Amino acid sequence: MKKINLILTLSTIVLFTLFLSYAQGNLDDYTLRIITLIPIYGIMAVSLNLINGITGIFSLGHAGFVLLGAYTSALLTLEPFQKELSYIIVPIQPWLLNLHSNFLVATLAGGVIASIFAFLIGWPTLKLSGDYLAIASLGFAEIARVLANNLISVTNGPLGLKGLPNYTNLYWSWGWLLVTLIAIISLVKSSYGRALIAIREDSIAAESMGINVFKHELMAFVFGAFFAGVSGALYAHWLTTIDPRITTFGPLLTFYVLIMVVLGGLGSITGSLIGAGVFALMFEYLRSLEEPFDLFGLHVPGIPGMRMLVISALFIFIMIFWQKGIMGRAEFSWEKFLKLFGIKVKKQSLAEIYLGKEGESK
Amino acid sequence: MFGGLYALLAVGYTMVYGILRLINFAHGDIMMMGVYFAFYASLMGSPLWLSIIIGVSGAAVLGFLIDRIAYKPLRNAPRISALITAIGMSFFLESIAVVLFGAVPKSFTAVFNENNKWIMDKTWNVLGARIPVMTFLIFFVTAIIFFILFWIVYKTKIGMAMRAISSDIPTTSLMGINVDMVIGFTFALGSAMAAAGGIMWAMRYPNVQPYMGFMPGLKAFIAAVLGGIGSIPGAVLGGFILGLLEIFLVALMPGAAGYRDAFAFIILIVILLIKPDGLLGKKSVVKV
């Protein structure tokens, strides 16, 4: 069965790569941008899910890590002359001016910086219990934003960074999603992952079973932050302009990611992916609400902000009536998927598959 | 001045947290809605006192409704669900304000007509310093509000019920107290105080916008933690201390003014590390 799963997974990846290469050449720019955004949201959602859903530490600081990744990578990919041009208010720190690297290094650096900060912030705050941690991590995200706004010689302050090279394409974003998935799924399936789940279920019991709760939580936090930083780097080069406004990297972004995670099911990695996809598509689709439209001959003027209203109402609705989300805590598995099409693969039939009729005769 | 607002908001947080163990993220946004109610009431021509009453009672009703609609179905759910719902509610209120009132900041000075404009402009000389009358007025009103609050919580029956619920919900309901009504009342009371604080704030810094409640809301929570969450005197104390600390920060290091929002969170982390129960908080014991 394991081998079949592997074959199925690999063939899906190959098929998907083929689809992506087809899409790259044939779809229009708008669609391409959405297809590129979905995995970026996916990385954010999966990494937040590792922290919130699987380990059960309620962190609201995701936007902070995304921001760190975005700024770090942006500072690395911008050409020195661009930096000189865009730092109008205060000139850039000289040591930052000549720092330059390719996109891969910049993305990794974004992740590393985010995880360093996760370590620094996690060390004091993970000793707190749930609610306080939520506020403290939200506070951290705000601090990061305030710093980005005020450390003008590093981040160019409220003006933000403009003209980032548009590196993030389909391959980068889906590729990084694949890396994220492999890393996080192997973490969750390892003994560390079991410990994380034990901590989520009952941290006191886990502690008494000899699990070092603090260390494990910190590890999950740093791990999640790394991928949040990576997604920030991808996001920055998708947007090509970043600034420290509330709407770009503020609590709103954390809220969006939280919606994706909750929509997909807290604790389910595949759920987070589905949530991210649904959210990205819905977010684009609901754009039509903010434009004027005609409903049964009645002219409805475009109302700015309507999209957020619908999304937050939907979110509250999900929390009250459908807390499990799309997947609950279940994960996607090929067995279940095949069952949908009436193909049953029993675990005992492993022998049949390998040995053909010999297995049956046994 | 900030301190008074934080204290008024923090009391709402601390009461709700004391009873439900829920951080009501929407608290700051309820304040914002209250300010908007007062603002639109006066735009429609109601006198100042009526606008204030409309704003405060509107927020109280809103707080009650939010509890009924969003939080009550989740009383028995995991605490994290209620917390997430509260975050959703906060963004819901913000976006409903954007849709209804527009995202552009509005000037609150419209609440002052010719008859009461003097409140805005007049200043008193105190030892050579010119202090606006408004500051005194706000101080006195805040003091009166706190007096009423303490009277309600410590001298009336419903206050007693609130305190009883905060220590043990199931037992309290066995004693024949309508728990949901008391929780609803707590929400209404907290929201009304938040709105009163918000309206005073808006009079002093005449600006209303949909996201005005977010930061004060978070800081008020920090104030509540600072004073010891669950303790009402603690919340008042915490609010004033946080306000004073912020003013000192800006006064002593004017260059750091931009970091004011970050400062509160640093205080939070420091407090939680040194004295997690806050200044006046009770020691919490983890039961296994």
XYZ file of C-alpha atoms in Angstrom:
650
model
C 0.000 0.000 0.000
C 2.808 2.344 0.883
C 4.332 1.836 -2.500
C 1.038 2.514 -4.239
C 0.636 5.687 -2.236
C 4.077 6.798 -3.222
C 3.429 6.035 -6.875
C 0.104 7.840 -6.775
C 1.617 10.837 -5.019
C 4.553 11.066 -7.360
C 2.392 10.703 -10.435
C 0.085 13.422 -9.125
C 3.076 15.690 -8.670
C 4.300 14.937 -12.187
C 0.838 15.521 -13.644
C 0.555 18.721 -11.718
C 3.938 19.928 -12.942
C 2.783 19.224 -16.494
C -0.379 21.196 -15.802
C 1.664 24.074 -14.410
C 3.923 24.194 -17.441
C 0.824 24.187 -19.629
C -0.738 26.942 -17.496
C 2.401 29.071 -17.626
C 2.166 29.294 -21.387
C -1.545 29.353 -21.999
C -3.513 31.030 -19.214
C -3.974 34.773 -18.925
C -1.987 36.815 -16.431
C -4.827 37.339 -13.999
C -5.550 33.642 -13.614
C -1.848 32.928 -13.395
C -1.463 35.375 -10.561
C -4.252 33.701 -8.622
C -2.807 30.253 -9.242
C 0.511 31.599 -7.999
C -1.092 33.089 -4.907
C -2.863 29.905 -3.798
C 0.324 28.039 -2.792
C 1.666 31.147 -1.034
C -1.459 31.215 1.079
C -1.086 27.455 1.371
C 2.383 27.778 2.896
C 1.117 30.394 5.334
C -1.844 28.236 6.305
C 0.113 25.011 6.685
C 2.781 26.678 8.781
C 0.197 28.358 11.001
C -1.591 25.042 11.286
C 1.573 23.412 12.551
C 1.622 25.959 15.373
C -2.099 26.371 16.069
C -3.734 23.194 14.910
C -1.184 20.501 15.538
C 0.723 21.814 18.542
C -2.208 23.715 19.967
C -0.323 26.907 20.793
C -2.620 29.701 19.810
C -0.357 32.115 17.998
C -1.652 35.224 16.301
C 1.739 36.476 15.238
C 1.890 34.959 11.794
C 1.732 38.247 9.932
C 4.829 39.310 11.850
C 6.845 36.389 10.529
C 5.509 36.919 7.036
C 6.556 40.556 7.263
C 10.043 39.623 8.443
C 10.465 37.216 5.560
C 9.134 39.740 3.086
C 11.425 42.563 4.159
C 14.504 40.372 4.502
C 14.144 38.899 1.046
C 13.217 42.229 -0.505
C 16.337 43.871 0.889
C 18.405 41.050 -0.567
C 16.943 40.988 -4.046
C 16.782 44.732 -4.658
C 19.704 46.046 -6.688
C 21.927 48.559 -4.842
C 21.019 51.388 -7.200
C 17.315 50.738 -6.608
C 17.843 50.979 -2.887
C 19.720 54.237 -3.254
C 16.872 55.628 -5.289
C 14.007 54.542 -3.070
C 15.405 55.589 0.323
C 14.349 59.194 0.126
C 13.751 60.181 3.732
C 16.780 58.592 5.356
C 19.557 56.938 3.354
C 19.870 53.212 3.749
C 22.337 51.694 6.192
C 25.602 51.319 4.258
C 26.058 47.656 5.114
C 22.634 46.871 3.669
C 23.243 48.757 0.473
C 25.548 46.281 -1.172
C 23.915 43.153 0.117
C 22.567 41.333 -2.817
C 21.723 37.746 -3.576
C 19.622 35.601 -5.833
C 16.027 34.724 -5.073
C 16.625 31.317 -3.532
C 19.097 32.658 -0.986
C 16.796 35.602 -0.282
C 13.863 33.290 0.386
C 15.899 31.098 2.682
C 17.238 34.139 4.478
C 13.674 35.358 4.959
C 12.796 32.069 6.560
C 15.892 32.021 8.740
C 15.383 35.579 10.005
C 11.741 34.803 10.766
C 12.700 31.698 12.711
C 15.420 33.547 14.648
C 12.807 36.050 15.730
C 10.398 33.218 16.499
C 13.024 31.770 18.789
C 13.599 35.113 20.511
C 9.903 35.794 20.941
C 9.007 32.196 21.709
C 11.529 31.872 24.503
C 9.723 34.222 26.874
C 6.168 33.910 25.616
C 5.780 30.154 25.254
C 5.987 29.907 29.009
C 2.600 31.603 29.074
C -0.710 29.849 28.794
C -2.980 29.978 25.752
C -4.774 33.305 25.853
C -1.816 35.359 26.965
C 0.258 33.812 24.260
C -2.357 34.808 21.694
C -2.163 38.431 22.748
C 1.605 38.431 23.160
C 2.141 36.975 19.696
C -0.350 39.415 18.201
C 1.641 42.068 19.981
C 4.823 40.748 18.467
C 3.325 41.034 14.984
C 2.369 44.604 15.761
C 5.855 45.330 17.102
C 7.342 43.985 13.897
C 5.047 46.238 11.910
C 5.811 49.260 14.084
C 9.524 48.588 13.677
C 9.126 48.358 9.913
C 7.359 51.695 10.075
C 9.979 53.408 12.207
C 13.352 51.895 11.374
C 13.498 54.051 8.296
C 17.150 53.501 7.492
C 16.505 49.769 7.213
C 12.994 49.411 5.891
C 12.367 52.781 4.246
C 9.571 53.365 6.774
C 6.022 54.083 5.700
C 7.034 54.440 2.059
C 7.804 50.755 1.869
C 9.937 49.058 -0.734
C 8.931 49.288 -4.338
C 10.005 47.716 -7.573
C 10.894 44.288 -6.248
C 11.762 41.930 -9.083
C 8.761 39.816 -9.961
C 10.460 36.519 -9.207
C 7.570 34.569 -7.754
C 6.137 32.470 -10.523
C 4.198 29.246 -10.593
C 7.231 27.029 -10.191
C 8.705 28.910 -7.249
C 5.495 29.070 -5.299
C 4.279 25.535 -5.962
C 7.812 24.242 -5.504
C 8.089 25.851 -2.106
C 4.668 24.527 -1.199
C 5.908 21.040 -1.987
C 9.000 21.580 0.154
C 6.846 22.907 2.988
C 4.506 19.961 2.780
C 7.307 17.404 2.749
C 9.027 19.083 5.683
C 5.945 19.586 7.815
C 4.374 16.223 7.072
C 7.606 14.437 7.913
C 7.836 16.463 11.101
C 4.283 15.587 12.060
C 4.812 11.917 11.299
C 8.038 11.717 13.264
C 8.186 11.101 16.991
C 8.395 14.871 17.452
C 5.071 15.193 15.690
C 3.483 12.624 18.001
C 4.791 14.639 20.915
C 3.309 17.811 19.450
C -0.084 16.171 19.111
C 0.199 14.866 22.660
C 0.865 18.415 23.822
C -2.198 19.673 21.966
C -4.406 17.043 23.528
C -3.209 17.530 27.073
C -0.014 19.354 27.816
C 0.028 18.374 31.474
C -0.309 14.692 30.661
C 2.328 15.044 27.962
C 4.676 16.684 30.435
C 4.179 13.878 32.882
C 4.953 11.351 30.149
C 8.383 12.889 29.902
C 7.858 15.180 26.938
C 9.634 18.483 27.304
C 6.603 20.601 26.420
C 8.446 23.891 26.238
C 11.155 22.592 23.920
C 8.689 20.934 21.598
C 6.452 23.953 21.445
C 9.417 26.170 20.725
C 10.518 23.841 17.973
C 7.100 23.862 16.332
C 6.967 27.635 16.672
C 10.370 28.141 15.054
C 9.615 25.602 12.345
C 6.293 27.245 11.525
C 7.900 30.672 11.532
C 10.532 29.561 9.060
C 7.926 28.671 6.475
C 5.942 31.780 7.287
C 9.106 33.734 6.491
C 9.504 31.831 3.232
C 5.906 32.541 2.298
C 6.564 36.191 3.132
C 9.471 36.247 0.697
C 7.314 34.696 -2.009
C 4.447 37.039 -1.182
C 6.702 40.100 -1.367
C 7.956 39.144 -4.801
C 4.419 38.388 -5.860
C 3.193 41.812 -4.713
C 6.414 43.536 -5.866
C 5.636 46.354 -3.430
C 5.665 46.014 0.320
C 4.864 48.529 3.003
C 4.094 48.355 6.713
C 0.445 49.366 6.494
C -2.114 47.552 8.607
C -3.786 46.162 5.511
C -0.640 44.579 4.070
C 1.101 42.852 6.942
C -1.110 43.757 9.854
C -3.479 41.690 11.967
C -5.713 41.408 8.922
C -3.256 39.040 7.264
C -3.104 36.843 10.355
C -6.873 36.859 10.333
C -6.969 35.727 6.706
C -4.574 32.887 7.383
C -6.556 31.919 10.448
C -9.697 31.770 8.308
C -7.960 29.435 5.878
C -6.829 27.159 8.696
C -10.196 27.103 10.433
C -12.093 26.708 7.184
C -9.989 23.714 6.264
C -10.049 22.233 9.737
C -7.729 23.016 12.629
C -5.150 20.294 12.785
C -5.476 18.987 9.246
C -2.664 19.833 6.851
C -4.616 18.957 3.743
C -7.476 20.915 5.228
C -5.266 23.986 5.427
C -4.356 23.584 1.787
C -7.973 23.289 0.748
C -8.816 26.230 2.989
C -6.109 28.325 1.363
C -7.363 27.446 -2.108
C -10.985 28.139 -1.271
C -10.085 31.379 0.444
C -7.944 32.662 -2.426
C -10.627 31.871 -4.981
C -13.430 33.239 -2.819
C -11.477 36.376 -2.109
C -11.087 37.032 -5.802
C -14.625 36.065 -6.623
C -16.097 38.311 -3.933
C -14.314 41.237 -5.508
C -17.393 41.509 -7.693
C -19.356 42.524 -4.584
C -17.404 45.722 -4.322
C -18.137 46.701 -7.886
C -21.471 48.075 -9.002
C -23.777 45.371 -10.266
C -27.387 44.946 -11.313
C -29.595 42.625 -9.328
C -33.021 41.913 -10.849
C -33.049 45.267 -12.566
C -32.057 46.970 -9.329
C -28.819 48.873 -9.569
C -26.587 48.186 -6.581
C -23.672 50.592 -6.287
C -20.301 49.165 -5.394
C -19.716 49.189 -1.654
C -16.088 49.149 -0.595
C -15.473 46.839 2.325
C -18.336 44.508 1.465
C -15.912 41.688 0.771
C -14.433 41.805 4.244
C -17.894 41.957 5.740
C -19.002 38.827 3.924
C -15.783 37.014 4.803
C -15.902 37.847 8.491
C -19.605 36.999 8.703
C -18.873 33.693 7.024
C -16.050 33.125 9.463
C -18.260 33.631 12.507
C -20.833 31.375 10.914
C -18.231 28.640 10.432
C -17.077 28.945 14.021
C -20.581 28.664 15.417
C -22.129 26.019 13.230
C -19.294 24.178 11.572
C -16.328 24.224 13.854
C -14.661 21.254 12.259
C -14.216 22.959 8.924
C -13.900 21.042 5.700
C -11.582 18.273 6.843
C -11.898 18.297 10.609
C -8.704 16.734 11.843
C -8.650 14.105 9.131
C -5.952 14.034 6.508
C -6.218 13.233 2.869
C -5.290 9.664 2.119
C -5.269 7.773 -1.110
C -7.328 4.978 0.421
C -10.220 7.311 1.116
C -9.786 9.035 -2.207
C -9.939 5.789 -4.123
C -12.966 4.719 -2.123
C -14.799 7.707 -3.535
C -14.490 6.104 -6.947
C -15.515 2.709 -5.711
C -12.007 1.305 -5.704
C -11.312 -0.392 -2.437
C -7.770 -1.008 -1.473
C -7.654 -3.147 1.600
C -4.576 -3.260 3.683
C -4.546 -7.054 3.496
C -4.524 -6.934 -0.264
C -0.919 -5.843 -0.152
C 0.126 -9.401 -0.827
C -2.170 -9.612 -3.820
C -0.624 -6.584 -5.348
C 2.884 -7.822 -4.923
C 2.459 -11.474 -5.597
C -0.564 -11.567 -7.843
C -2.472 -14.846 -7.575
C 0.036 -16.420 -5.292
C -1.073 -14.103 -2.571
C -4.687 -15.119 -3.120
C -3.945 -18.784 -2.988
C -2.265 -18.271 0.297
C -5.981 60.796 29.661
C -5.029 57.633 27.830
C -5.080 55.986 31.195
C -8.749 56.764 31.728
C -9.716 55.265 28.387
C -7.599 52.179 28.960
C -9.083 51.777 32.408
C -12.651 52.080 31.126
C -11.986 49.534 28.403
C -9.941 47.255 30.620
C -12.798 46.885 33.087
C -14.955 45.435 30.316
C -12.243 42.964 29.396
C -11.596 41.947 32.925
C -15.277 41.389 33.733
C -15.831 39.218 30.670
C -12.578 37.368 31.194
C -13.337 36.864 34.842
C -16.645 35.233 34.014
C -16.127 33.414 30.724
C -12.330 33.127 30.490
C -12.725 34.714 27.072
C -10.669 37.533 25.614
C -13.347 39.593 23.976
C -11.334 40.813 21.023
C -14.341 42.742 19.788
C -14.374 44.979 22.855
C -12.426 47.825 21.252
C -14.657 47.610 18.218
C -17.790 47.805 20.327
C -16.323 51.030 21.654
C -15.838 52.215 18.075
C -19.461 51.409 17.241
C -20.616 53.327 20.305
C -18.674 56.366 19.166
C -20.222 56.088 15.726
C -23.716 55.821 17.219
C -23.131 59.005 19.175
C -21.646 60.677 16.134
C -24.573 59.889 13.850
C -27.097 60.740 16.535
C -25.664 64.225 16.789
C -25.450 64.540 13.020
C -29.187 63.956 12.999
C -29.545 66.869 15.335
C -29.811 65.414 18.802
C -28.214 67.466 21.585
C -24.938 66.372 23.081
C -26.327 64.665 26.166
C -28.783 62.659 24.077
C -26.066 61.620 21.622
C -23.966 60.368 24.481
C -26.876 58.389 25.885
C -27.615 56.958 22.453
C -23.970 56.019 21.950
C -23.604 54.390 25.345
C -26.886 52.516 25.301
C -26.390 51.515 21.677
C -23.068 49.956 22.589
C -24.653 48.225 25.574
C -27.334 46.662 23.369
C -24.704 45.721 20.815
C -22.542 44.067 23.452
C -25.518 42.107 24.718
C -26.481 41.009 21.192
C -22.935 39.968 20.332
C -22.838 37.763 23.376
C -26.196 36.218 22.489
C -25.471 35.657 18.821
C -21.797 34.814 18.692
C -20.563 33.684 22.088
C -23.537 31.955 23.683
C -23.628 29.038 21.214
C -19.998 28.394 22.092
C -20.277 28.307 25.880
C -19.486 24.603 25.993
C -17.099 24.561 23.053
C -13.323 24.584 23.488
C -12.117 27.959 24.640
C -10.086 28.394 21.510
C -13.244 28.369 19.353
C -14.711 31.216 21.342
C -11.454 33.114 21.047
C -11.372 32.682 17.281
C -15.005 33.770 17.083
C -14.138 36.866 19.061
C -11.423 37.723 16.560
C -13.914 37.169 13.753
C -16.389 39.393 15.539
C -13.795 42.123 15.840
C -13.190 42.108 12.103
C -16.897 41.812 11.431
C -17.599 44.979 13.389
C -14.733 46.776 11.691
C -15.885 45.817 8.232
C -19.521 46.578 8.984
C -18.346 50.022 10.077
C -16.436 50.410 6.821
C -19.516 49.438 4.847
C -21.985 51.548 6.825
C -19.937 54.575 7.734
C -17.112 54.556 5.201
C -13.421 54.004 5.778
C -12.535 57.709 5.722
C -11.881 59.147 9.182
C -14.553 61.615 10.239
C -14.241 64.582 12.526
C -16.084 64.133 15.779
C -16.383 67.891 16.326
C -19.828 67.701 14.753
C -21.176 66.717 18.162
C -20.499 70.211 19.391
C -23.001 72.840 18.360
C -22.948 76.534 19.220
C -24.276 75.995 22.731
C -21.626 73.639 23.990
C -18.656 74.561 21.899
C -17.072 76.175 24.940
C -16.245 72.726 26.290
C -13.784 72.263 23.476
C -12.033 75.590 23.534
C -11.989 76.686 27.128
C -8.878 76.172 29.206
C -8.180 76.684 32.873
C -5.005 77.985 34.342
C -3.595 75.589 36.880
C -0.317 76.784 38.378
C 0.521 78.548 35.171
C -0.237 75.588 32.927
C -3.151 75.852 30.541
C -5.197 72.719 30.828
C -8.309 72.245 28.713
C -11.569 72.042 30.649
C -12.214 68.833 28.786
C -9.425 67.080 30.648
C -11.021 67.859 34.002
C -14.427 66.983 32.741
C -13.233 63.640 31.448
C -11.489 62.951 34.720
C -14.630 63.629 36.735
C -16.891 61.659 34.437
C -14.497 58.730 34.554
C -14.456 58.884 38.335
C -18.264 58.938 38.466
C -18.482 55.997 36.070
C -16.110 53.983 38.215
C -18.066 54.891 41.315
C -21.255 53.603 39.675
C -19.455 50.475 38.517
C -18.120 49.623 41.940
C -21.533 50.250 43.397
C -23.111 47.856 40.891
C -20.513 45.155 41.315
C -20.127 45.241 45.083
C -23.469 46.488 46.406
C -26.231 45.214 44.162
C -27.715 41.782 43.685
C -26.695 41.492 40.065
C -23.161 42.456 41.013
C -23.149 39.702 43.553
C -24.377 37.301 40.887
C -21.578 38.427 38.580
C -18.986 37.778 41.233
C -20.534 34.413 42.018
C -20.479 33.353 38.370
C -16.871 34.293 38.011
C -15.926 31.764 40.639
C -18.170 28.889 39.637
C -20.739 28.856 36.832
C -22.463 25.464 37.381
C -22.998 26.017 41.091
C -24.321 29.500 40.496
C -26.886 28.236 38.036
C -27.969 25.671 40.622
C -28.594 28.516 43.045
C -31.356 29.749 40.786
C -29.486 32.531 39.042
C -30.133 33.081 35.373
C -26.526 32.801 34.272
C -27.113 33.882 30.693
C -28.883 37.025 31.780
C -26.049 37.932 34.118
C -23.430 37.300 31.445
C -25.464 39.389 29.014
C -25.664 42.138 31.608
C -21.900 41.982 32.084
C -21.354 42.379 28.376
C -23.802 45.284 28.254
C -22.189 46.987 31.246
C -18.680 46.561 29.884
C -19.714 47.760 26.434
C -21.474 50.811 27.842
C -18.363 51.776 29.772
C -16.215 51.219 26.712
C -18.497 53.462 24.682
C -18.426 56.145 27.345
C -14.642 56.015 27.289
C -14.590 56.058 23.508
C -16.883 59.059 23.260
C -14.748 61.021 25.684
C -11.673 59.985 23.767
C -13.254 61.128 20.516
C -14.139 64.487 22.079
C -10.552 65.022 23.086
C -9.032 63.711 19.844
C -11.860 64.419 17.452
C -11.469 61.682 14.939
C -13.648 58.647 14.260
C -12.688 55.809 11.965
C -13.554 52.120 11.739
C -10.186 50.860 12.992
C -9.969 53.220 15.947
C -10.927 50.533 18.432
C -8.322 47.957 17.579
C -5.206 49.337 19.233
C -6.891 50.783 22.348
C -8.682 47.461 22.677
C -5.449 45.491 22.726
C -3.791 47.928 25.069
C -6.757 47.803 27.395
C -6.351 44.056 27.511
C -2.724 44.566 28.417
C -3.866 46.975 31.114
C -6.237 44.324 32.409
C -3.420 41.770 32.515
C -1.150 44.315 34.146
C -3.630 44.833 36.940
C -4.431 41.166 37.277
C -7.094 39.834 34.957
C -10.418 39.177 36.615
C -9.888 41.903 39.175
C -11.873 45.090 38.568
C -9.790 47.402 40.793
C -6.772 45.843 39.108
C -8.089 46.794 35.683
C -8.591 50.400 36.746
C -5.127 50.542 38.251
C -3.576 48.798 35.257
C -5.252 51.189 32.840
C -3.939 54.252 34.591
C -0.454 52.795 34.999
C -0.262 51.881 31.324
C -1.473 55.345 30.309
C 1.074 57.017 32.571
C 3.903 54.809 31.328
C 3.071 55.669 27.738
C 3.014 59.382 28.483
C 6.347 59.110 30.270
C 7.828 57.223 27.358
C 6.777 59.910 24.915
C 7.782 62.733 27.233
C 11.177 61.344 28.107
C 12.086 59.990 24.702
C 10.255 61.996 22.055
C 12.133 60.080 19.389
C 10.475 56.884 20.547
C 6.938 58.190 20.044
C 6.509 56.019 16.983
C 7.201 52.967 19.083
C 4.414 53.689 21.550
C 2.222 50.867 20.301
C 5.064 48.406 20.578
C 5.892 49.588 24.092
C 2.634 48.293 25.573
C 3.334 44.793 24.336
C 6.818 44.846 25.789
C 5.222 45.789 29.115
C 2.860 42.850 28.687
C 5.646 40.369 28.116
C 7.682 41.745 31.008
C 4.693 41.612 33.369
C 3.825 38.088 32.335
C 7.360 36.968 32.987
C 7.770 38.693 36.325
C 4.309 38.495 37.808
C 1.937 36.519 35.607
C -1.035 37.140 37.881
C -0.764 40.893 37.567
C -0.550 43.484 40.290
C -3.816 42.713 42.062
C -4.552 39.303 40.626
C -5.326 36.127 42.443
C -2.909 33.276 42.132
C -4.205 30.780 39.646
C -3.696 27.122 40.360
C -3.561 24.519 37.620
C -5.762 21.598 38.493
C -4.826 18.298 36.975
